[in-house]
Coordinates of C-alpha atoms and ligand atoms in Angstrom, one line a residue:
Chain A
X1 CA 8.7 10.0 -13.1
X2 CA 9.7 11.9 -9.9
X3 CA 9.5 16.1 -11.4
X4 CA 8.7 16.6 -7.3
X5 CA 11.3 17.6 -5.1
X6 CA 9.6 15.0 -2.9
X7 CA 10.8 11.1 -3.6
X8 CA 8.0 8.7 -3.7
X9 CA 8.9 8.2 0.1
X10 CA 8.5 11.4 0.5
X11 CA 5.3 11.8 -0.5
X12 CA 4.3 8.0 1.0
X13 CA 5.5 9.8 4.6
X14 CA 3.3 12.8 4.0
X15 CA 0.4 10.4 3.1
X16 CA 1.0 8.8 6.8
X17 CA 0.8 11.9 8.4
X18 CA -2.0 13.2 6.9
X19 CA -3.5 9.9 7.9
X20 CA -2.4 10.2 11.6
X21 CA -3.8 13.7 11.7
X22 CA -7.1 12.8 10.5
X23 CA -7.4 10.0 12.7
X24 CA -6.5 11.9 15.5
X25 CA -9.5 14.4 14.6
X26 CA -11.5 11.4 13.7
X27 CA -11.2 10.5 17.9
X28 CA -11.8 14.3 18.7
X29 CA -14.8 14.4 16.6
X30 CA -16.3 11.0 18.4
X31 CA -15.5 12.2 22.0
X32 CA -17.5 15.4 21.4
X33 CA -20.4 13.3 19.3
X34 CA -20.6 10.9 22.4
X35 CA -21.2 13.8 24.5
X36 CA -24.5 14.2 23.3
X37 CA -25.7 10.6 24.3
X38 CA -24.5 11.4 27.4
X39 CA -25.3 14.7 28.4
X40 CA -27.5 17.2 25.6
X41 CA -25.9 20.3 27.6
X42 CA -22.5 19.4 27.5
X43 CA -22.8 18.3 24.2
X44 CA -24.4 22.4 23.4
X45 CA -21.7 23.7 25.7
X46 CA -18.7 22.2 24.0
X47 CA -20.3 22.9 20.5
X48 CA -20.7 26.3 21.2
X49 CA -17.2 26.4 22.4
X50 CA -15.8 24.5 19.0
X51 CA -17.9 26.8 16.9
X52 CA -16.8 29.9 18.2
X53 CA -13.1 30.3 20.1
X54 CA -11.0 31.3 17.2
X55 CA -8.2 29.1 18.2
X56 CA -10.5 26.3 17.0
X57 CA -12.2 28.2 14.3
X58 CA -9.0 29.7 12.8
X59 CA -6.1 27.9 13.1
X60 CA -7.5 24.3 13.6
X61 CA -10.1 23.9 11.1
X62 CA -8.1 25.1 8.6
X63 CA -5.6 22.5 9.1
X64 CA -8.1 20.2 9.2
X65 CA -9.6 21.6 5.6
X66 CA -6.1 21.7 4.7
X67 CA -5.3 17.9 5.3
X68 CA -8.3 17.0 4.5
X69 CA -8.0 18.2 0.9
X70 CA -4.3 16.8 0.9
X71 CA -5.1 13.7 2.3
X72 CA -7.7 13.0 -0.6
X73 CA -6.0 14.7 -3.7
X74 CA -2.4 12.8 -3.3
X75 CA -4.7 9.6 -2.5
X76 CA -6.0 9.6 -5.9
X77 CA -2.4 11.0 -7.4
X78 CA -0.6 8.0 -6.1
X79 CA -3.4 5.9 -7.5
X80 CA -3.0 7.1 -11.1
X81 CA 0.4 7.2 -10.9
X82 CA 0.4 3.1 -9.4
X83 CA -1.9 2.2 -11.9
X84 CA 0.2 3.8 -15.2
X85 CA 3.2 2.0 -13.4
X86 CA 1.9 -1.4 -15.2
X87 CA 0.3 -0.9 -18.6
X88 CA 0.2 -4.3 -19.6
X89 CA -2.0 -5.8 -17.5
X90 CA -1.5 -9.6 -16.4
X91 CA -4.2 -11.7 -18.2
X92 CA -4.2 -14.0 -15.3
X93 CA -3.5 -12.7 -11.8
X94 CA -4.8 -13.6 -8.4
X95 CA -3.9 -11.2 -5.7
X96 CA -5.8 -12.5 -3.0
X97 CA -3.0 -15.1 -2.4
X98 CA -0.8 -12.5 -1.2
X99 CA -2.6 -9.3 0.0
X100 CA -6.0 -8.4 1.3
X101 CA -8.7 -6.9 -0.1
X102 CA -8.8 -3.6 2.3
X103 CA -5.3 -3.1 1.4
X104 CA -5.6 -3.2 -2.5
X105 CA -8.0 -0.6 -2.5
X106 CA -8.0 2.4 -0.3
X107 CA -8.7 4.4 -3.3
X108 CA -12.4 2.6 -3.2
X109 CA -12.7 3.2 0.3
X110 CA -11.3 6.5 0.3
X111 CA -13.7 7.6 -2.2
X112 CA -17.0 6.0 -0.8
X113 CA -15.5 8.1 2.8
X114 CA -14.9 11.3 0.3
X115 CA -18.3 11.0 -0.6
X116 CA -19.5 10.7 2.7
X117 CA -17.6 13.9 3.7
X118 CA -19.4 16.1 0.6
X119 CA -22.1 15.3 2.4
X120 CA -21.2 16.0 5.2
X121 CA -20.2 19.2 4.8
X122 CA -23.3 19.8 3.0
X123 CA -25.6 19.0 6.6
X124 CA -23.2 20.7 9.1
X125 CA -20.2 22.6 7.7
X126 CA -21.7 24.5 5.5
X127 CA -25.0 25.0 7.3
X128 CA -22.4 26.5 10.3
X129 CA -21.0 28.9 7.9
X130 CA -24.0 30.0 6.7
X131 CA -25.6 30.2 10.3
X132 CA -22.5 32.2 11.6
X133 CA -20.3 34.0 8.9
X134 CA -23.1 34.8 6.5
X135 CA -26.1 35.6 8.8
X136 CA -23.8 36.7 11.2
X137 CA -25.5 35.1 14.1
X138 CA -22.9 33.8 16.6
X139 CA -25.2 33.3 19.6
X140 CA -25.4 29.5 18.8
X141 CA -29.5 29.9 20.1
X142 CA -32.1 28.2 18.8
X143 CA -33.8 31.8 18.6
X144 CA -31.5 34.1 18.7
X145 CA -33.2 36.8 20.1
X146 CA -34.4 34.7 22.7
X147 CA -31.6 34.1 25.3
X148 CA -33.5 31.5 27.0
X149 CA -34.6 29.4 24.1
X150 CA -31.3 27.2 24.2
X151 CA -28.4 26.3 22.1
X152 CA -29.7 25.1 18.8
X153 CA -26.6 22.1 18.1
X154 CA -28.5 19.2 20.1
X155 CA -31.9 19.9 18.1
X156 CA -30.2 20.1 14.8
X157 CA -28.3 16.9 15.4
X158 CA -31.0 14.8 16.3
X159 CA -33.4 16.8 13.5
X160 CA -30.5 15.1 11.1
X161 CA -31.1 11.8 12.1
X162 CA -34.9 11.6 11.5
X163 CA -33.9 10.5 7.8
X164 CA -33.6 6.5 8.2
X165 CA -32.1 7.1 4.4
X166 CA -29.4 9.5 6.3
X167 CA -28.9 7.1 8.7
X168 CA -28.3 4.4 6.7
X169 CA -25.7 6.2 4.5
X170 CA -24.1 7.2 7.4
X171 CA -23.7 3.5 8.4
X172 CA -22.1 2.4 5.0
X173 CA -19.6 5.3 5.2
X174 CA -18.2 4.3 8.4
X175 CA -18.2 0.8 7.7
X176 CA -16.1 1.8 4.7
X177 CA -13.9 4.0 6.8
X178 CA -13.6 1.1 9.4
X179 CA -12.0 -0.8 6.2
X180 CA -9.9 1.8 5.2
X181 CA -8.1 2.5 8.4
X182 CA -7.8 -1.1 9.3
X183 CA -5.3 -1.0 6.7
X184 CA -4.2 2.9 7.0
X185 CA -3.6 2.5 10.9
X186 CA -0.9 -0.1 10.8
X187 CA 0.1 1.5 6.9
X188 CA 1.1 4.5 8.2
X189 CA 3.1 3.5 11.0
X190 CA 5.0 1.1 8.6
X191 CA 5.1 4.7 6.4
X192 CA 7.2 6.6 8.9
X193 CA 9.6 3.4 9.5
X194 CA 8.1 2.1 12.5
X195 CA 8.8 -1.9 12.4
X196 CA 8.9 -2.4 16.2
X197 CA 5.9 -3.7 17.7
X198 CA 4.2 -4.4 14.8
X199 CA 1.7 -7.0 15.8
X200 CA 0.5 -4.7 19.0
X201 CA 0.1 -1.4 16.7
X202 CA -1.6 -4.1 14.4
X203 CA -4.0 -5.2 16.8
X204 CA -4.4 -2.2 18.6
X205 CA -5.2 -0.9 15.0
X206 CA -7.8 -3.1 14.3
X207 CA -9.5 -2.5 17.5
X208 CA -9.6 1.6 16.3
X209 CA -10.3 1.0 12.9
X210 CA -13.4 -0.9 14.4
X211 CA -14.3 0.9 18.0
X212 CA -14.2 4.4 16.5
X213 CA -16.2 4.1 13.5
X214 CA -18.8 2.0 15.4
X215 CA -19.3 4.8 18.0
X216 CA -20.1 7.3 15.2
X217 CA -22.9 4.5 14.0
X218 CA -24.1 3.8 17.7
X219 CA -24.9 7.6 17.7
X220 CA -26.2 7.9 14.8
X221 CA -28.8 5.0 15.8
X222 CA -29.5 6.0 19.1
X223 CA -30.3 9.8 18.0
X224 CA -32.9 7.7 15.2
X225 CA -34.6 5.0 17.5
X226 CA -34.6 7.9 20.7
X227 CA -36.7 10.5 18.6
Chain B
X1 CA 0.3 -35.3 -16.3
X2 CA -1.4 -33.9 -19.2
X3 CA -1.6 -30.2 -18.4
X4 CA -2.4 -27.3 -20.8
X5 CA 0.1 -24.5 -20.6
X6 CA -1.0 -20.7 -22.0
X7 CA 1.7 -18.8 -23.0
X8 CA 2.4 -15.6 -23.1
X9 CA 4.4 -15.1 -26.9
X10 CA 5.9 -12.1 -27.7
X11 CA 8.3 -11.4 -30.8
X12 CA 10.3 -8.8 -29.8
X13 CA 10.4 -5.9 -27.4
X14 CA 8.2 -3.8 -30.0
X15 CA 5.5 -6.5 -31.6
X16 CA 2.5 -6.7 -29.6
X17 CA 2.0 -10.5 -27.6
X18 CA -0.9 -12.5 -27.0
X19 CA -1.7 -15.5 -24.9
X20 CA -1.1 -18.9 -27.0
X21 CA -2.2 -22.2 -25.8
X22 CA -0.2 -25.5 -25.8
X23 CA -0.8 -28.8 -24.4
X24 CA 1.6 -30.9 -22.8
X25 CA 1.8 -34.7 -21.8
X26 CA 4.1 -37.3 -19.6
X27 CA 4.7 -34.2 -17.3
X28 CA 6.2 -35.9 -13.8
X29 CA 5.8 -34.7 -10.1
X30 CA 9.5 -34.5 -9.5
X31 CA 10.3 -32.3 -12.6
X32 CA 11.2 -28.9 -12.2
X33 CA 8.6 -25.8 -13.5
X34 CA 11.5 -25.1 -16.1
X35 CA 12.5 -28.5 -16.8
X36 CA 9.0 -29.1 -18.2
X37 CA 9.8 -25.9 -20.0
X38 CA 12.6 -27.6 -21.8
X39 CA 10.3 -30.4 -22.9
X40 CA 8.0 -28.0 -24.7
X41 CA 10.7 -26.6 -26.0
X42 CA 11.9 -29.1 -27.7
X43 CA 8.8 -30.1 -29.1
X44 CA 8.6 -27.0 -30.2
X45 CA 12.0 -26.9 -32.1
X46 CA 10.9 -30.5 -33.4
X47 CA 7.9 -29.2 -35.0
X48 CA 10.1 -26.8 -36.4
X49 CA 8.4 -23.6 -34.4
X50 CA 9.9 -20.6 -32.7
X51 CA 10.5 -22.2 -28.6
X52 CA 9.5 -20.0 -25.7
X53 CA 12.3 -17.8 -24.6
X54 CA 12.5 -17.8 -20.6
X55 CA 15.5 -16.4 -19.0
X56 CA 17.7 -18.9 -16.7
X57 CA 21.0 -19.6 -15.3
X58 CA 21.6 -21.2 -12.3
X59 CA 18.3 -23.2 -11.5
X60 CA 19.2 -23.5 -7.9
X61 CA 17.1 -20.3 -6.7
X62 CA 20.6 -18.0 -6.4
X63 CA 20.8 -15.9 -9.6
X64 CA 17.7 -14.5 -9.8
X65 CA 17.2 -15.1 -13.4
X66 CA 13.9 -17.6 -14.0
X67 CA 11.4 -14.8 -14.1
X68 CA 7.9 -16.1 -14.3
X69 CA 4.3 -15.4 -13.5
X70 CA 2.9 -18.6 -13.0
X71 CA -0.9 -18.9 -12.5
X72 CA -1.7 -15.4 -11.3
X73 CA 1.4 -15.4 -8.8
X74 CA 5.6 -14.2 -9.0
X75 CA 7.1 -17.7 -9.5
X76 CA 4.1 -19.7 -9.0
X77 CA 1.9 -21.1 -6.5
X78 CA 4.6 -22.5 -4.1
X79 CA 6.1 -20.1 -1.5
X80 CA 9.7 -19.3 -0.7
X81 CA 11.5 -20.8 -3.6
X82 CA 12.0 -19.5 -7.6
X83 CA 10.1 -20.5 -10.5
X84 CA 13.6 -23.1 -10.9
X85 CA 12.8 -25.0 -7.8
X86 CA 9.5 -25.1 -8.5
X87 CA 7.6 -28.3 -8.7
X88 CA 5.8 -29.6 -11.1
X89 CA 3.7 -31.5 -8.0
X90 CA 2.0 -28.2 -7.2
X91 CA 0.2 -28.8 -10.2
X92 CA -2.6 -30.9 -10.7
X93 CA -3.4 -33.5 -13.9
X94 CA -5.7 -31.5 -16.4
X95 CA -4.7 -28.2 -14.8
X96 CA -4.5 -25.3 -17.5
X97 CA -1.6 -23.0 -16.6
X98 CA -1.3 -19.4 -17.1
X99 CA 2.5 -18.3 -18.0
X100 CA 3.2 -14.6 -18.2
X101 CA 6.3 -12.3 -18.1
X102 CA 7.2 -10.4 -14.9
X103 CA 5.1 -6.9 -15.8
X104 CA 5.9 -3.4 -14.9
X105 CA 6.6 -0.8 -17.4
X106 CA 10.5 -0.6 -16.0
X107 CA 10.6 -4.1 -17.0
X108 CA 10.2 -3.6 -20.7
X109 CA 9.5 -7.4 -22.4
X110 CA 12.5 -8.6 -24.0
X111 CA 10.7 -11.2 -26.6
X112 CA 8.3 -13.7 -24.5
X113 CA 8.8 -14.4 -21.0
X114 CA 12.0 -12.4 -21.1
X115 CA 12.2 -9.4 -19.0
X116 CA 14.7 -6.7 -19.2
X117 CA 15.6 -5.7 -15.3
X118 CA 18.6 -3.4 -16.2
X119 CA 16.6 -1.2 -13.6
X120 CA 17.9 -3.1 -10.5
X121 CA 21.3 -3.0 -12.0
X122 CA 21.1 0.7 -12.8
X123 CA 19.7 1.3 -8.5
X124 CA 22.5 -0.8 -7.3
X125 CA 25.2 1.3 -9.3
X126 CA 23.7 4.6 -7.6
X127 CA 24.5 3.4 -4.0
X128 CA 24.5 -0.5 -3.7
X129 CA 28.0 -0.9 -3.0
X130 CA 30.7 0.3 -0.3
X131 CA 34.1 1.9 -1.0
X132 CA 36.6 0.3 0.4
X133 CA 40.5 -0.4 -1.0
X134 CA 40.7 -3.9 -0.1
X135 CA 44.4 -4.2 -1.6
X136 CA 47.0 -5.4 0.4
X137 CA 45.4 -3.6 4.0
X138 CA 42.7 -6.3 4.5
X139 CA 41.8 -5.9 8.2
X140 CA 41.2 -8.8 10.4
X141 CA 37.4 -9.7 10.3
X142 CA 37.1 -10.0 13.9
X143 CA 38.7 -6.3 14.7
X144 CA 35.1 -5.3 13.6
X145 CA 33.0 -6.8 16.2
X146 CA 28.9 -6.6 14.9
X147 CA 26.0 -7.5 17.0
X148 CA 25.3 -10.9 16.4
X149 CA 21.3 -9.9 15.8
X150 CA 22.8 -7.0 13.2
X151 CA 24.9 -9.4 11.2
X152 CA 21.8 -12.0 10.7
X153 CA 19.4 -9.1 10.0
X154 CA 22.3 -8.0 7.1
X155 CA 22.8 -11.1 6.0
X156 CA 19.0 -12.0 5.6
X157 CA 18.9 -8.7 3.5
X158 CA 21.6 -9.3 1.7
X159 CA 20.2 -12.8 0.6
X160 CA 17.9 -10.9 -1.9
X161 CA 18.8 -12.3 -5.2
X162 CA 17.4 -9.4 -7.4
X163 CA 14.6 -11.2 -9.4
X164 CA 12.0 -9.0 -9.5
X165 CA 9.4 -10.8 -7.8
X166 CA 8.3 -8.4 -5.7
X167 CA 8.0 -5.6 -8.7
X168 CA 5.7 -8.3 -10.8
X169 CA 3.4 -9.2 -7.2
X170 CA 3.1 -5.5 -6.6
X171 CA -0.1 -3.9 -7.6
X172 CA 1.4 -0.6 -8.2
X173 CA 5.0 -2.6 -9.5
X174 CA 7.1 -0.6 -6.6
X175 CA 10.4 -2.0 -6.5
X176 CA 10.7 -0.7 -2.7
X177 CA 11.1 -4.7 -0.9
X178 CA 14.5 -5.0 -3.5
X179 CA 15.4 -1.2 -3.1
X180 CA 15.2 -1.6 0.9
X181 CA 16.9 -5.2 1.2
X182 CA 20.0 -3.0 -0.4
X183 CA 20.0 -0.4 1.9
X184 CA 19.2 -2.4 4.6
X185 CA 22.4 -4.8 4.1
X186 CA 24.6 -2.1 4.4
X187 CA 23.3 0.4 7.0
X188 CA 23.1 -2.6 9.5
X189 CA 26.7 -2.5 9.5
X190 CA 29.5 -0.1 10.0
X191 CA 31.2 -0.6 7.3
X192 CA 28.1 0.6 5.3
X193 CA 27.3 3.9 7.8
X194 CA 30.3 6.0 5.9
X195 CA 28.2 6.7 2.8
X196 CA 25.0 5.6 4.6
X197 CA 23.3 9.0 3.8
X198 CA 23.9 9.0 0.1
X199 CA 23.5 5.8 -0.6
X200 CA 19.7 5.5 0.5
X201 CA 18.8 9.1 -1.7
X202 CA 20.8 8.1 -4.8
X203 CA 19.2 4.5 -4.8
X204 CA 15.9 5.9 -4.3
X205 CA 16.3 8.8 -6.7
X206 CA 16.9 5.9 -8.9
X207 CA 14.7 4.1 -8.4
X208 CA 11.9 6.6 -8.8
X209 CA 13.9 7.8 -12.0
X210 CA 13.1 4.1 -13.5
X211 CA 9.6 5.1 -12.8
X212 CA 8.8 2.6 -10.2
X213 CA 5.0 3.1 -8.5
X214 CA 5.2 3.8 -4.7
X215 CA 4.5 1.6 -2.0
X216 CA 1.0 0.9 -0.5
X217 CA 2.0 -1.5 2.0
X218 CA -0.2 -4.4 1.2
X219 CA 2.1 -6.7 1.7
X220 CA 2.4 -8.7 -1.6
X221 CA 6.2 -8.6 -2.0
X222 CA 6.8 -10.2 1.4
X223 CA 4.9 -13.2 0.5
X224 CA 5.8 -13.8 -2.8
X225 CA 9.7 -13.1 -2.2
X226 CA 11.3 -16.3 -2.6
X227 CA 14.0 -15.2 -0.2
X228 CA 11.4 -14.2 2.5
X229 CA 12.8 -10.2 2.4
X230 CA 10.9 -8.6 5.2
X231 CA 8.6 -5.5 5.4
X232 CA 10.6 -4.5 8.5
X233 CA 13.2 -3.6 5.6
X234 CA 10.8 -0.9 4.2
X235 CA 10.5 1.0 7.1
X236 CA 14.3 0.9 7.9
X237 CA 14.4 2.6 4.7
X238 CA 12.0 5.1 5.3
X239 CA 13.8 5.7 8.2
X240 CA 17.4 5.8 6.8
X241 CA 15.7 8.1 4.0
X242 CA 14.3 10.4 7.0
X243 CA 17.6 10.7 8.9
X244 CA 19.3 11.2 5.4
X245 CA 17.0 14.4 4.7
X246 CA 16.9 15.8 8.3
Ligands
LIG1 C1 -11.4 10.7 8.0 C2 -11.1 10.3 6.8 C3 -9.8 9.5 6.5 C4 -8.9 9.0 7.3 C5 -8.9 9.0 8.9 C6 -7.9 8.3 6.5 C7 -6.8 7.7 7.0 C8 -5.8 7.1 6.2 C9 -4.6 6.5 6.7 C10 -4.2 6.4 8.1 C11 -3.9 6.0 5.6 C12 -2.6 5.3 5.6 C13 -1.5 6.2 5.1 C14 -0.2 5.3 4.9 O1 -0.4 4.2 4.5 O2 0.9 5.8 5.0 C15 -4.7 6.3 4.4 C16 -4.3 6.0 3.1 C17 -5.1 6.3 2.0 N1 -6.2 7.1 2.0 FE1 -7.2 7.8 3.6 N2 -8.2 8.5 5.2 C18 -9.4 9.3 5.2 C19 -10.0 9.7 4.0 C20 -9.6 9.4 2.7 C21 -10.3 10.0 1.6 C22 -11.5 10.9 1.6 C23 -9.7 9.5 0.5 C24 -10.1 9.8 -0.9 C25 -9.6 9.4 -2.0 C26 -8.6 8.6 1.0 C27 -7.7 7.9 0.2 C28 -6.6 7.2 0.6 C29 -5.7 6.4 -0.2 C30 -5.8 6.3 -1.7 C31 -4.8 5.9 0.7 C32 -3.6 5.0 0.3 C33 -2.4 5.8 -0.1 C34 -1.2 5.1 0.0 O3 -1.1 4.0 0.7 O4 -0.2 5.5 -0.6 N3 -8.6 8.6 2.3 N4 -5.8 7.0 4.8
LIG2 S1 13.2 -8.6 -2.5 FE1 12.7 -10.8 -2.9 S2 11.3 -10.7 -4.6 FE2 12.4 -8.7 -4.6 S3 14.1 -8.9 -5.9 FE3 14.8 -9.5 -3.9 S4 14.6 -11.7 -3.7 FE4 13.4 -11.0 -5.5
LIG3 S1 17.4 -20.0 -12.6 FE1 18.6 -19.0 -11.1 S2 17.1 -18.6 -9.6 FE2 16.0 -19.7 -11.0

């Protein structure tokens, strides 16, 4: 079965670390986020930073795109590959007696959270690229001509979250991702051979699978209920 | 107890199988899954049909052998013990009971519940074994002194009794719980470090060659394990398999 130079552990490991990277993004991207409950300004200031030092722009994002599209791709190879590991099917099985839900099907959760990110791209990433490479308009202003009329990010953001349709998918999304790293978090850890401690990174887990996802929804709410 | 029994039947490794139903009476509490087995078995021969064929040997939990997929679970719905020292207690009067083979494509069906798990044998050949002339130089076992916490972690590795269990709970039928007990009973102790290194990439080259799926870590093999083979195992072989590469 294994053609790759990479043993299934191999390629479980890589899995991991693709997971730790995107969760560490997944805390960067909710820091920044929070900033514009907390302050609009900062929240401009930062964005305008992020959008434009080419540190960020092109060497991190790139990674990110890069992991991103790894993340997802051997996801869904290690799913087919699982599933055509079995092809006679048990005509009576009951897998909730020995496993949970969440951890039986990343692939669902993954997906929904793929979908989410297509999406997501769509509203911000690509709009960015558009704003910046294609039109060529790096000033990050509202009006670009008009030095005083503000950084456009904070208007744009809040503009997003009008939709109550937008802001309900964005709800489902993270509740799915809050599922799929309650399992990944600890999964990953267990990936890359870590055993000791395992009922703290379980917990502690848990509490990140829940807290981060939540703050992306608490924004998302207060931007919709403040406007 | 009067229980109905569904059967998975299966003429050879080639013929397609199907589910077949047979009921079954005077079935006591204290019996054993495969003693009640027996009993339809020989009503079976009685009646002149074909009986089930179930693999067996020791029915006392050691050899591994008594491969079945009771009711939706690896060796039924007790926990910690084989599909031999199973009792028929777990089961209620009336119950229907689903009986399947162990299934993963690297467990071909032999003819009914028969599975053949030459795999295992096949991993353990590429690493699950230490050289060591034991003629006529035999050391003193206490000139080896071992942490007492390393020995009992070996030794509940090395309680693994190769059935397969883990391969038939596994949603994506990864042997990796019965792969990493192996390792782990020999790289906990010293006399396993010397080929420490090959051992863990040849048994998982092997393993992968049978065409086992990967692990997901949800956890299924640990609790279905009749010898309670820990998780913790896994990661020492992800680790072993890291320092191996490095
Ligand atoms: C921000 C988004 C995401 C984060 C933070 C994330 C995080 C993680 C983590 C930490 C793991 C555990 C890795 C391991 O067990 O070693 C994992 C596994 C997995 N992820 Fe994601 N993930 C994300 C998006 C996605 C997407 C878009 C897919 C699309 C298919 C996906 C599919 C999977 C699958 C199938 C697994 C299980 C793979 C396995 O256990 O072998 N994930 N993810
Ligand atoms: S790890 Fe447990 S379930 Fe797997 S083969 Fe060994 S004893 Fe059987
Ligand atoms: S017959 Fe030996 S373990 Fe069941």
């Amino acid at each position: 079965m294994s053609k790759s130079k990479f043993t299934t552990i191999g390629r479980k490991i890589l899995m991991a670390l693709s997971g730790f990277f995107l969760m560490f993004f997944l805390l960067q991207h909710l820091t920044i986020n929070m900033l514009s409950v907390v302050s609009p300004d900062m929240f401009n200031e930062v964005s305008q930073f992020m959008g434009t030092n080419p540190v960020v722009q092109f060497a991190l994002q790139p990674v990110l795109i890069f992991a991103v599209f790894f993340h997802f791709i051997m996801g869904i190879v290690l799913e087919l590959q699982n599933r055509s590991a079995r092809s006679v099917k048990y005509a009576y099985s009951k897998p909730g007696t020995n496993s949970s839900w969440i951890s039986r099907n990343m692939i669902v959760t993954g997906l929904v959270v793929l979908a989410f990110l297509g999406l997501h791209f769509y509203d911000f990433w690509v709009h960015e690229m558009t704003v910046k490479y294609a039109g060529g308009d790096m000033t990050g202003l509202i009006n670009p001509n008009d030095p005083n009329s503000g950084y456009r990010y904070y208007e744009e953001l809040v503009m997003k979250f009008e939709d109550p349709i937008r802001v309900i998918i964005y709800i489902i999304s993270f509740v799915l991702l809050a599922l799929h790293l309650m399992h990944g978090f600890q999964s990953s850890f267990q990936s890359v051979g870590v055993s000791k401690g395992k009922n703290f990174i379980k917990k502690f887990g848990n509490a990140f699978a829940i807290v981060v996802p939540l703050g992306f929804i608490f924004i998302a709410i207060y931007h919709h209920l403040q406007h | 107890m009067n229980l109905t029994l569904k059967i998975w039947r299966q003429k050879d490794a080639k013929s397609p199988g199907k589910m077949v139903t047979y009921p079954i009476s005077n079935i006591e509490g204290h019996m054993s899954f495969l003693e009640m087995m027996d009993i339809l078995n020989d009503e079976l021969i009685e009646k002149g049909e074909e009986p089930v064929a179930f693999d067996h040997d020791c029915r006392e939990g050691i050899c591994g052998m008594c491969s079945m997929y009771i009711n939706g679970e690896a060796h039924g719905p007790d926990r910690r013990v084989t599909t031999c020292q199973l009792h028929m207690r777990m089961f209620k009067d009336g119950e229907t009971i689903h009986i399947e083979p162990f299934r993963a494509n690297s467990f071909p069906v032999v003819k009914d519940l028969m599975v053949d798990r030459g795999a295992f044998d096949r991993i353990q050949q590429a690493g699950g074994y230490i050289s060591v002339n034991t003629s006529g130089n035999t050391q003193d076992a206490n000139s080896l002194p071992i942490p007492k916490a390393d020995a009992d972690l070996a030794m509940d590795a090395a309680t693994c009794i190769g059935c397969g269990a883990c391969v038939a709970t596994c949603k994506n039928s990864s042997a990796m719980l019965f792969v990493s007990a192996k390792v782990s009973q020999y790289a906990l102790l010293p006399q396993g470090q010397v080929e420490a290194k090959d051992r863990v990439i040849n048994m998982v080259n092997q393993m992968d060659i049978e065409g086992f799926g990967n692990c997901t870590n949800t956890g299924a093999c640990e609790v279905e394990c009749p010898k309670g083979i820990s998780l913790d195992n896994i990661a020492r072989m992800n680790r072993e398999l890291i320092k191996a590469k490095a």
